[in-house]
Amino acid sequence: MTSETGFDADRYKRFPTRGPRPDGELEELERIWCKPKGWQWISAINNNYVGVYYVGAAMLFFVLAGLLAVLMRTQLALPMQGILAQETYNQFFTVHGTMMMFLFAVPAVEALGVLLLPQMLGARDLPFPRLSAYAFWAYLIGGLAFFCSLFFGLAPNGGWFMYPPLTSMTYSPGINADFWLVGIGFIEISAIAGAIEIIVGVLRNRAPGMSLDKMPMFAWAMLIFAVMIIIAFPSVILATTLMELERALDWPFFDPVRGGDPMLWQHLFWFFGHPEVYIIFLPAAGATSTIIPAIARTPLVGYRLVVMAMMATGFISFGVWAHHMFATGMPTISTSYFSAASMAVSVPAGVQVFAWIATLAAGKMRFNTPGLFAVGGLVTFVMGGLTGVMVAMVPFDWQAHDSYFIVAHLHYVLIGGMVFPFFAAIYYWLPMTSSRPLSERMGKWVFWLMFTGVHITFLPMHLTGLMGMPRRVYTYLPDRGWELPNLISTAGAVLTAIAVLLWIIDMARNFRPFGNREAGNVFDGPGLEWLPTGLYSVRSVPVITSLYPLWEQKGLSRDVEAGRYFLPNSATGRRETIVTSTLNAEPQYLQRMPVPSPWPIWAAVFTAAAFLLLTIQAYWPSLIAGVLGIYCVFNWCWTLDRPVDQLTADIGAGIRVPTYRAGPSSHGWWAMVLTLVVGGMVLSLAAFSYVFLWSRNPGEWTPPPPLASLPWILAPYAAAALLSWGACRILRLARPRSGLIATVLLVGASGLVGLGWVLEWEAWRGIGTDPTAHAQGAMVYAFLAWQGFFAFIATVMGLYASLRWVAGLIAPDRPTTYDLIALFVVYTAGQGAFAALLVHLFPGG
Amino acid sequence: MVNWLWMTGGLVVWATHFSGLYALSSLADVVTRADDFGWRIAGLAFSIACAIACAALLVLAMRRRRAGGPSFSSDIAALTAGMGGIAVVWQTLPTLVGH
Amino acid sequence: MSTGSPEGTAGWPPPVLDPAGPFAEPVTTVSWVLFAMAGAVLTLVLVALGVALFGPRRWRKRLGGARLIWIGGLAFPVLVLSALLVYGLGLTSHLADDPQPGEMRVRVTGEMWWWRVAYLDDRGREVLQDANEVHIPVGRPVVFELDAADVIHSFWVPRLGGKKDMIPGRRNYLRLQADLPGSYGGQCAEYCGGPHALMGLVVVAHAPGEFDAWRARQAAPAPTAALITRGSEVFRRSGCGACHTVRGTDFNGLAGPDLSHVGSRRTLGAGILPNNQGTLGGWISDSQAIKPGNRMPAYPVLTGEDLRAVSAWLDSLE
């Protein structure tokens, strides 16, 4: 294999090293990566802690949403019951769906990634641990607040996909819908933060030698999952922002009377919503692709086919969104394109299923609890996938859409494709974090009760749908034959609930995390996560030569624990991990990691508070919380990009790497670029929305401001981009005044984007544009709002830059802070220019 | 970066194909009818081009594999080219069937 | 012979598998084909799984390689799905809903939580208003123009065909045809808040001669409409005319269902109650208890006698 970075792979031959390790080396590692004491568990950032919290929170929301489901099924057991009042039921089913999709499914698999990936990849932690902590706490607080809205009768009641006009101010005047819109806001932040971290972690923080073809399948799954989040979540961010603007400020995006269109919501929501379900499925499939080989004690058959299948699922799932809209009256040829793509997306899923079957045939399966859940999930998922192919056929969907047939389909694929694999994952990996594994005896009861319960609940629903029962109904009339299947479904739900209860009891009896010992590799799995670890993850980072290191690299555990590989110590006396190259995982530099800090936690609290106060329309308190949140973020970032004691460090066997990296291959740069991709996706989708709304009513759109105003608006943006670039170049010149000049240029650039924004706003105000009058004005102002948000952040960043310079923290050999700010400002300038060009030139005068 | 584009090539062609067909039928819907003959033929032509692109990627990837180059990337590139090709062919059918 | 309530919402056989016209039959056929396909594939997968887990060593060796993935995961699905896709695309086009000239047209507007019905003449003008029940002749395609007055609803009569959404700001078309006379039940299939669960409808198909007779009867006001009875006085006194229309009188409100021939409807409350004097009285006195959230207020202030009188009058409007 040719080298990617010029690293000489022969140097790997130095490992495992001989001879004893120096005294105190291990103790120093333990001290640096010490356990949180007392209240410090709240500010813990180590993935061993945050990962457990995260999975725990996700399972809490699973149980809560499941309880709602049991109550719903109780109401539906018999016709015309009054166990749940109509409004209560409508809130329950909305919250059930919303919680399961947003507060359980995505966070759970993200949590699994946080918990497992560093160990699985041989890294000491995720690349941005404080970001994971922030994401977790924001998610927990937001999620709990969202659930509690039920107790005040303020829970949303528009269904988990919240179609307007039902959810507009006219038909949903209360703040219920706002709880949904804002509650989802949290999850969006949380999910995107996690996604950024996972992409950087999987691509840049692997053990040396772990080239792409030796990367664990779960890591592939998480990588693709995270990229999908970056591309898909912006759609729901845009949709929820537009809807909130419509509700709060009466800007008519979805109001057909004023040039809007309810279909815009559907397009935006499902462009997110369909990839969302594959976002949920892929990590679980990755887990199944890990667990089945481990339990059957044989390598996965068709590794490359499965990698292709996951990539194909990732791409093609973005082309099927309108199969949720087959009954909306779209042109036939359009629905046919989506039908074809929906057929195509089922092929890679089948590839994975047969890879699992082939692996089972090649190995010797053990029917322990993880094995049962993995196989049970396979069967259930295949059934759900088959009904999926059925509804991909448009004429059949015209009957099945919005009926209980769909409820059956979606639960089969989600439970078979995610829930069962997730339980398999819990049983399989729990011994890694707990001093006791879960009980196999009880586990088998949990599995069989859950499997039976799920099928009894959802199998009859296929029939119920064909009998004409629509979904989202709080009751139904007697004498249609719907009673018997509904009663059976309710019985199944009770059985499922008992299974979950048994699992909770088992967890209470056996789950003992954060102790000094773990139960260990109870199932004899092959992955790196089964190496003996401490809070510092592995004692030394091994050189990887196989996809199944613990099976094929003899003596690996012993050598790793004895410190005979990379980084058996702390090279700089701080927390650190190795950054490696993307394709071949060649060591590139040593990444300094932060210590636990309360600032991300407080930032999460204030972010949550700002959103929640906004929902209940307490505007000034919300503003104060926002400012405090920014203050916390400043403090959080203040410890970044600090001077290094040593320019290079010995990471093992005399191999030295730099301790600082600037420029496009640094992890910070990658994080910023990924964030900007999110921004760019929102911008592109806003442009789509703009053109879409125009296409619905071309005759109603009015001319833009005179063309002469455009250059005046573009000029500040161009200047801002130039100044930002200039700032970075000048800083690197390392002249005496470089720091000052660079700072001034950067602050100036951030000011200029603000100026561009003001000029654009003035131009439209000048011709009397009223965003409440018509969708065109609303869209122009929506672009302004989005751009204004970015211009505001740019200004805040300018302030931060000034503070850094004043504190003497700016140096030519550490340009990363200014590089990242410059990237953001250049993007903002580009975004502003693009939006201005679009709304001024299309459709034109 | 180039390596990733190579590995996902067939799927990138698929995405281009899908976006192109969606744009064509949406434009057609504004100008005349979504399934207007002329626009459909344009879609068909575009589809053929995309199918050829997938086939080309597949051939290229198979050649690289035989030449003994970096096997993993070429394997993945071949597989995604094939999968993308299947999806492109299926997506082309609506321009032909049922009119 | 189907079981179920008289208003036509059958229990068994399931309406989707019991088509009554040419827009439903091909869908039923494709449903059976799909079920057969799914059943066959599931069986194959389960057999393969069973052999993989429990089969003899020779068989397991055969399955334990990438070839199984190529055949089972790629070749076989591509073949089956290609065939299904071509079948499906052809059928979708065949069921296209573009109105043909000369076809009968009915405009149904989804309201929260009932259906406003208007029969159109051949120039597209509304000539007859009704609510919650649509009458069509057998053996001819009928074009339903689907509008929405407030939020998104969906028009679904499973025995006659698939569903189509009613979306504010656009007009959708749905062609349905009944080949047998009878009542066909339907229900709103897009969550529209509140009592969405209780937004049903009935489509009644008549033999051609009967349909013309029905149309003639409907066009004229009910004979008892103009009679000044105690019931019509209660109706007037309670202000019902502000929301409801009764042709032949000066009651001409448009907010609620047209009541000109309410006595001849098979159901009340949008497909949820049988229609008789008792249910009429119950609905008027407290429709909120029956269908919470619906737009008609309760009338607790009416005495028993008043209720009986107004129900009798309404019942007489056939």
CSV table of N, CA and C in Angstrom, one decimal, chain A residues 66-184:
chain,number,residue,atom,x,y,z
A,66,GLY,N,-43.0,4.6,25.1
A,66,GLY,CA,-43.7,3.3,25.1
A,66,GLY,C,-44.9,3.2,26.0
A,67,LEU,N,-44.8,3.9,27.1
A,67,LEU,CA,-45.9,4.0,28.0
A,67,LEU,C,-47.1,4.7,27.3
A,68,LEU,N,-46.8,5.7,26.6
A,68,LEU,CA,-47.9,6.4,25.9
A,68,LEU,C,-48.5,5.5,24.9
A,69,ALA,N,-47.7,4.6,24.3
A,69,ALA,CA,-48.3,3.7,23.3
A,69,ALA,C,-49.2,2.7,24.0
A,70,VAL,N,-48.8,2.2,25.2
A,70,VAL,CA,-49.6,1.2,25.9
A,70,VAL,C,-51.0,1.9,26.2
A,71,LEU,N,-50.9,3.1,26.6
A,71,LEU,CA,-52.2,3.8,26.9
A,71,LEU,C,-53.0,4.0,25.7
A,72,MET,N,-52.3,4.3,24.6
A,72,MET,CA,-53.1,4.5,23.3
A,72,MET,C,-53.7,3.2,22.9
A,73,ARG,N,-53.0,2.1,23.0
A,73,ARG,CA,-53.6,0.8,22.7
A,73,ARG,C,-54.7,0.4,23.6
A,74,THR,N,-54.6,0.9,24.9
A,74,THR,CA,-55.7,0.6,25.8
A,74,THR,C,-57.0,1.3,25.3
A,75,GLN,N,-56.8,2.5,24.9
A,75,GLN,CA,-58.0,3.3,24.4
A,75,GLN,C,-58.6,2.6,23.1
A,76,LEU,N,-57.7,2.0,22.3
A,76,LEU,CA,-58.2,1.5,21.0
A,76,LEU,C,-58.6,0.0,21.2
A,77,ALA,N,-58.5,-0.6,22.3
A,77,ALA,CA,-58.8,-2.0,22.5
A,77,ALA,C,-60.3,-2.3,22.1
A,78,LEU,N,-61.1,-1.3,22.4
A,78,LEU,CA,-62.5,-1.5,22.1
A,78,LEU,C,-63.0,-0.2,21.4
A,79,PRO,N,-64.1,-0.3,20.6
A,79,PRO,CA,-64.6,0.9,19.9
A,79,PRO,C,-65.2,1.9,20.9
A,80,MET,N,-65.2,3.2,20.6
A,80,MET,CA,-65.9,4.3,21.2
A,80,MET,C,-65.6,4.3,22.7
A,81,GLN,N,-64.4,4.1,23.1
A,81,GLN,CA,-64.1,4.1,24.5
A,81,GLN,C,-63.7,5.6,24.9
A,82,GLY,N,-63.8,5.8,26.2
A,82,GLY,CA,-63.5,7.1,26.7
A,82,GLY,C,-62.3,7.1,27.7
A,83,ILE,N,-61.4,6.1,27.6
A,83,ILE,CA,-60.3,6.0,28.5
A,83,ILE,C,-59.4,7.2,28.4
A,84,LEU,N,-59.1,7.5,27.1
A,84,LEU,CA,-58.4,8.7,26.8
A,84,LEU,C,-59.3,9.7,26.1
A,85,ALA,N,-59.4,10.9,26.5
A,85,ALA,CA,-60.2,11.9,25.8
A,85,ALA,C,-59.5,12.2,24.5
A,86,GLN,N,-60.3,12.7,23.6
A,86,GLN,CA,-59.9,13.0,22.2
A,86,GLN,C,-58.6,13.8,22.2
A,87,GLU,N,-58.6,14.9,22.9
A,87,GLU,CA,-57.4,15.8,22.8
A,87,GLU,C,-56.2,15.1,23.5
A,88,THR,N,-56.4,14.4,24.5
A,88,THR,CA,-55.3,13.6,25.2
A,88,THR,C,-54.7,12.7,24.2
A,89,TYR,N,-55.6,11.9,23.6
A,89,TYR,CA,-55.1,10.9,22.6
A,89,TYR,C,-54.3,11.6,21.5
A,90,ASN,N,-54.8,12.7,21.0
A,90,ASN,CA,-54.2,13.4,19.9
A,90,ASN,C,-52.8,13.9,20.3
A,91,GLN,N,-52.7,14.3,21.6
A,91,GLN,CA,-51.4,14.7,22.1
A,91,GLN,C,-50.5,13.5,22.3
A,92,PHE,N,-51.1,12.4,22.8
A,92,PHE,CA,-50.3,11.2,23.1
A,92,PHE,C,-49.7,10.7,21.8
A,93,PHE,N,-50.5,10.5,20.7
A,93,PHE,CA,-49.9,9.9,19.5
A,93,PHE,C,-48.8,10.8,18.9
A,94,THR,N,-49.0,12.1,19.0
A,94,THR,CA,-48.0,13.0,18.5
A,94,THR,C,-46.7,12.9,19.3
A,95,VAL,N,-46.9,12.9,20.6
A,95,VAL,CA,-45.7,12.9,21.4
A,95,VAL,C,-45.0,11.5,21.3
A,96,HIS,N,-45.8,10.4,21.2
A,96,HIS,CA,-45.2,9.1,21.0
A,96,HIS,C,-44.3,9.1,19.8
A,97,GLY,N,-44.9,9.5,18.7
A,97,GLY,CA,-44.1,9.5,17.5
A,97,GLY,C,-42.9,10.4,17.5
A,98,THR,N,-43.1,11.6,18.0
A,98,THR,CA,-42.0,12.6,18.1
A,98,THR,C,-40.9,12.1,19.0
A,99,MET,N,-41.3,11.6,20.2
A,99,MET,CA,-40.3,11.1,21.1
A,99,MET,C,-39.5,9.9,20.5
A,100,MET,N,-40.3,8.9,20.0
A,100,MET,CA,-39.6,7.7,19.5
A,100,MET,C,-38.6,8.1,18.4
A,101,MET,N,-39.0,9.0,17.5
A,101,MET,CA,-38.2,9.3,16.3
A,101,MET,C,-37.0,10.3,16.7
A,102,PHE,N,-37.3,11.3,17.5
A,102,PHE,CA,-36.3,12.3,17.8
A,102,PHE,C,-35.6,12.2,19.1
A,103,LEU,N,-36.3,11.6,20.1
A,103,LEU,CA,-35.7,11.6,21.4
A,103,LEU,C,-35.2,10.2,21.7
A,104,PHE,N,-35.6,9.2,21.0
A,104,PHE,CA,-35.0,7.8,21.2
A,104,PHE,C,-34.2,7.3,20.1
A,105,ALA,N,-34.8,7.2,18.9
A,105,ALA,CA,-34.1,6.4,17.9
A,105,ALA,C,-32.8,7.0,17.4
A,106,VAL,N,-32.8,8.3,17.0
A,106,VAL,CA,-31.5,8.9,16.6
A,106,VAL,C,-30.5,9.1,17.8
A,107,PRO,N,-30.9,9.6,18.9
A,107,PRO,CA,-30.0,9.7,20.0
A,107,PRO,C,-29.4,8.4,20.5
A,108,ALA,N,-30.3,7.4,20.4
A,108,ALA,CA,-29.8,6.1,20.9
A,108,ALA,C,-28.6,5.6,20.1
A,109,VAL,N,-28.8,5.6,18.8
A,109,VAL,CA,-27.7,5.1,17.9
A,109,VAL,C,-26.5,6.0,18.0
A,110,GLU,N,-26.8,7.3,18.1
A,110,GLU,CA,-25.7,8.3,18.3
A,110,GLU,C,-24.9,8.0,19.6
A,111,ALA,N,-25.7,7.7,20.6
A,111,ALA,CA,-25.1,7.4,21.9
A,111,ALA,C,-24.3,6.1,21.9
A,112,LEU,N,-24.7,5.1,21.1
A,112,LEU,CA,-24.0,3.9,20.9
A,112,LEU,C,-22.6,4.2,20.3
A,113,GLY,N,-22.7,5.1,19.3
A,113,GLY,CA,-21.4,5.6,18.7
A,113,GLY,C,-20.5,6.3,19.7
A,114,VAL,N,-21.1,7.2,20.5
A,114,VAL,CA,-20.2,7.9,21.5
A,114,VAL,C,-19.6,6.9,22.4
A,115,LEU,N,-20.4,5.9,22.8
A,115,LEU,CA,-19.9,5.0,23.8
A,115,LEU,C,-18.8,4.0,23.2
A,116,LEU,N,-19.0,3.6,22.0
A,116,LEU,CA,-18.2,2.5,21.5
A,116,LEU,C,-17.1,2.9,20.5
A,117,LEU,N,-17.3,4.0,19.8
A,117,LEU,CA,-16.4,4.3,18.7
A,117,LEU,C,-14.9,4.5,19.2
A,118,PRO,N,-14.7,5.3,20.2
A,118,PRO,CA,-13.3,5.5,20.5
A,118,PRO,C,-12.6,4.2,20.8
A,119,GLN,N,-13.2,3.4,21.6
A,119,GLN,CA,-12.6,2.1,22.0
A,119,GLN,C,-12.4,1.2,20.8
A,120,MET,N,-13.5,1.2,19.9
A,120,MET,CA,-13.5,0.3,18.8
A,120,MET,C,-12.4,0.7,17.8
A,121,LEU,N,-12.1,2.0,17.7
A,121,LEU,CA,-11.1,2.5,16.8
A,121,LEU,C,-9.7,2.7,17.4
A,122,GLY,N,-9.6,2.4,18.7
A,122,GLY,CA,-8.3,2.5,19.3
A,122,GLY,C,-7.9,4.0,19.6
A,123,ALA,N,-8.9,4.8,19.8
A,123,ALA,CA,-8.6,6.2,20.2
A,123,ALA,C,-8.9,6.4,21.7
A,124,ARG,N,-8.3,7.4,22.3
A,124,ARG,CA,-8.5,7.6,23.7
A,124,ARG,C,-9.9,8.2,24.0
A,125,ASP,N,-10.4,9.0,23.1
A,125,ASP,CA,-11.8,9.6,23.3
A,125,ASP,C,-12.2,10.1,21.9
A,126,LEU,N,-13.4,10.7,21.9
A,126,LEU,CA,-13.9,11.3,20.7
A,126,LEU,C,-13.1,12.6,20.5
A,127,PRO,N,-13.0,13.2,19.3
A,127,PRO,CA,-12.2,14.3,19.1
A,127,PRO,C,-12.7,15.6,19.8
A,128,PHE,N,-14.0,15.7,20.1
A,128,PHE,CA,-14.5,17.0,20.7
A,128,PHE,C,-15.3,16.6,21.9
A,129,PRO,N,-14.7,16.1,23.0
A,129,PRO,CA,-15.5,15.6,24.1
A,129,PRO,C,-16.4,16.6,24.7
A,130,ARG,N,-16.0,17.8,24.8
A,130,ARG,CA,-16.9,18.8,25.5
A,130,ARG,C,-18.2,19.0,24.6
A,131,LEU,N,-18.0,18.9,23.3
A,131,LEU,CA,-19.1,19.0,22.4
A,131,LEU,C,-20.1,17.9,22.6
A,132,SER,N,-19.6,16.7,22.8
A,132,SER,CA,-20.6,15.6,23.1
A,132,SER,C,-21.3,15.8,24.4
A,133,ALA,N,-20.6,16.4,25.4
A,133,ALA,CA,-21.2,16.6,26.7
A,133,ALA,C,-22.3,17.7,26.5
A,134,TYR,N,-22.0,18.7,25.8
A,134,TYR,CA,-22.9,19.8,25.5
A,134,TYR,C,-24.2,19.2,24.8
A,135,ALA,N,-23.9,18.4,23.7
A,135,ALA,CA,-25.0,17.8,23.0
A,135,ALA,C,-25.9,17.0,23.9
A,136,PHE,N,-25.2,16.2,24.7
A,136,PHE,CA,-26.0,15.3,25.6
A,136,PHE,C,-26.9,16.1,26.5
A,137,TRP,N,-26.3,17.1,27.2
A,137,TRP,CA,-27.1,17.8,28.2
A,137,TRP,C,-28.2,18.6,27.6
A,138,ALA,N,-27.9,19.2,26.4
A,138,ALA,CA,-29.0,20.0,25.7
A,138,ALA,C,-30.1,19.0,25.4
A,139,TYR,N,-29.8,17.9,24.9
A,139,TYR,CA,-30.8,16.9,24.5
A,139,TYR,C,-31.6,16.4,25.7
A,140,LEU,N,-30.9,16.1,26.8
A,140,LEU,CA,-31.6,15.7,28.0
A,140,LEU,C,-32.6,16.7,28.5
A,141,ILE,N,-32.1,17.9,28.7
A,141,ILE,CA,-33.0,19.0,29.2
A,141,ILE,C,-34.2,19.2,28.3
A,142,GLY,N,-33.8,19.4,27.0
A,142,GLY,CA,-34.9,19.7,26.0
A,142,GLY,C,-35.9,18.6,25.9
A,143,GLY,N,-35.4,17.3,25.9
A,143,GLY,CA,-36.3,16.2,25.8
A,143,GLY,C,-37.2,16.1,27.0
A,144,LEU,N,-36.7,16.3,28.2
A,144,LEU,CA,-37.5,16.2,29.4
A,144,LEU,C,-38.6,17.3,29.4
A,145,ALA,N,-38.1,18.5,29.0
A,145,ALA,CA,-39.1,19.6,28.9
A,145,ALA,C,-40.2,19.3,27.9
A,146,PHE,N,-39.8,18.7,26.8
A,146,PHE,CA,-40.8,18.4,25.8
A,146,PHE,C,-41.8,17.4,26.3
A,147,PHE,N,-41.3,16.3,27.0
A,147,PHE,CA,-42.2,15.3,27.5
A,147,PHE,C,-43.1,15.9,28.6
A,148,CYS,N,-42.6,16.8,29.4
A,148,CYS,CA,-43.4,17.4,30.5
A,148,CYS,C,-44.5,18.3,30.0
A,149,SER,N,-44.4,18.7,28.7
A,149,SER,CA,-45.5,19.5,28.2
A,149,SER,C,-46.8,18.8,28.3
A,150,LEU,N,-46.7,17.5,28.3
A,150,LEU,CA,-48.0,16.6,28.4
A,150,LEU,C,-48.7,16.9,29.7
A,151,PHE,N,-47.9,17.1,30.8
A,151,PHE,CA,-48.6,17.3,32.0
A,151,PHE,C,-49.3,18.6,32.1
A,152,PHE,N,-49.0,19.5,31.2
A,152,PHE,CA,-49.7,20.8,31.3
A,152,PHE,C,-50.7,20.9,30.1
A,153,GLY,N,-51.0,19.8,29.5
A,153,GLY,CA,-51.9,19.9,28.3
A,153,GLY,C,-51.4,20.7,27.2
A,154,LEU,N,-50.0,20.9,27.2
A,154,LEU,CA,-49.5,21.8,26.2
A,154,LEU,C,-48.7,21.0,25.1
A,155,ALA,N,-48.8,19.7,25.2
A,155,ALA,CA,-48.1,18.9,24.2
A,155,ALA,C,-48.6,19.1,22.8
A,156,PRO,N,-47.8,19.1,21.8
A,156,PRO,CA,-48.3,19.2,20.4
A,156,PRO,C,-49.2,18.1,20.1
A,157,ASN,N,-50.2,18.4,19.2
A,157,ASN,CA,-51.2,17.5,18.8
A,157,ASN,C,-51.4,17.4,17.3
A,158,GLY,N,-50.4,17.7,16.5
A,158,GLY,CA,-50.5,17.7,15.1
A,158,GLY,C,-49.9,16.5,14.4
A,159,GLY,N,-49.6,15.5,15.2
A,159,GLY,CA,-49.0,14.3,14.5
A,159,GLY,C,-47.5,14.6,14.5
A,160,TRP,N,-46.7,13.5,14.4
A,160,TRP,CA,-45.2,13.8,14.5
A,160,TRP,C,-44.7,14.5,13.3
A,161,PHE,N,-45.4,14.5,12.2
A,161,PHE,CA,-44.9,15.3,11.1
A,161,PHE,C,-45.7,16.6,10.9
A,162,MET,N,-46.6,17.0,11.8
A,162,MET,CA,-47.0,18.3,12.0
A,162,MET,C,-47.3,19.1,10.7
A,163,TYR,N,-48.2,18.5,9.8
A,163,TYR,CA,-48.5,19.2,8.6
A,163,TYR,C,-49.3,20.5,8.8
A,164,PRO,N,-48.9,21.6,8.1
A,164,PRO,CA,-49.7,22.7,8.0
A,164,PRO,C,-50.8,22.5,7.0
A,165,PRO,N,-51.9,23.2,6.9
A,165,PRO,CA,-52.3,24.3,7.8
A,165,PRO,C,-52.8,23.9,9.1
A,166,LEU,N,-52.9,22.6,9.4
A,166,LEU,CA,-53.4,22.2,10.7
A,166,LEU,C,-52.6,22.8,11.8
A,167,THR,N,-51.3,22.8,11.6
A,167,THR,CA,-50.4,23.3,12.7
A,167,THR,C,-50.1,24.8,12.6
A,168,SER,N,-50.8,25.5,11.7
A,168,SER,CA,-50.6,26.9,11.6
A,168,SER,C,-51.3,27.6,12.8
A,169,MET,N,-51.1,28.9,13.0
A,169,MET,CA,-51.7,29.6,14.1
A,169,MET,C,-53.2,29.5,14.0
A,170,THR,N,-53.7,29.5,12.8
A,170,THR,CA,-55.2,29.5,12.7
A,170,THR,C,-55.8,28.3,13.3
A,171,TYR,N,-55.3,27.1,13.0
A,171,TYR,CA,-55.9,25.9,13.5
A,171,TYR,C,-55.2,25.3,14.7
A,172,SER,N,-54.1,25.9,15.1
A,172,SER,CA,-53.4,25.4,16.3
A,172,SER,C,-52.9,26.7,17.1
A,173,PRO,N,-53.8,27.4,17.6
A,173,PRO,CA,-53.5,28.7,18.2
A,173,PRO,C,-52.6,28.6,19.5
A,174,GLY,N,-52.6,27.5,20.2
A,174,GLY,CA,-51.9,27.4,21.4
A,174,GLY,C,-50.4,27.3,21.2
A,175,ILE,N,-49.6,27.2,22.3
A,175,ILE,CA,-48.2,27.1,22.1
A,175,ILE,C,-47.7,25.6,22.0
A,176,ASN,N,-48.7,24.7,21.8
A,176,ASN,CA,-48.4,23.3,21.7
A,176,ASN,C,-47.5,23.0,20.5
A,177,ALA,N,-47.8,23.6,19.4
A,177,ALA,CA,-47.0,23.4,18.2
A,177,ALA,C,-45.6,24.0,18.4
A,178,ASP,N,-45.6,25.1,19.1
A,178,ASP,CA,-44.3,25.7,19.3
A,178,ASP,C,-43.4,24.8,20.1
A,179,PHE,N,-43.9,24.1,21.1
A,179,PHE,CA,-43.1,23.1,21.9
A,179,PHE,C,-42.5,22.1,20.9
A,180,TRP,N,-43.2,21.7,20.0
A,180,TRP,CA,-42.7,20.7,19.0
A,180,TRP,C,-41.5,21.4,18.2
A,181,LEU,N,-41.8,22.6,17.7
A,181,LEU,CA,-40.9,23.2,16.8
A,181,LEU,C,-39.6,23.5,17.5
A,182,VAL,N,-39.7,24.0,18.7
A,182,VAL,CA,-38.6,24.4,19.5
A,182,VAL,C,-37.9,23.2,20.1
A,183,GLY,N,-38.7,22.2,20.5
A,183,GLY,CA,-38.1,21.0,21.1
A,183,GLY,C,-37.3,20.3,20.1
A,184,ILE,N,-37.8,20.2,18.9
A,184,ILE,CA,-37.0,19.6,17.8
A,184,ILE,C,-35.7,20.4,17.6
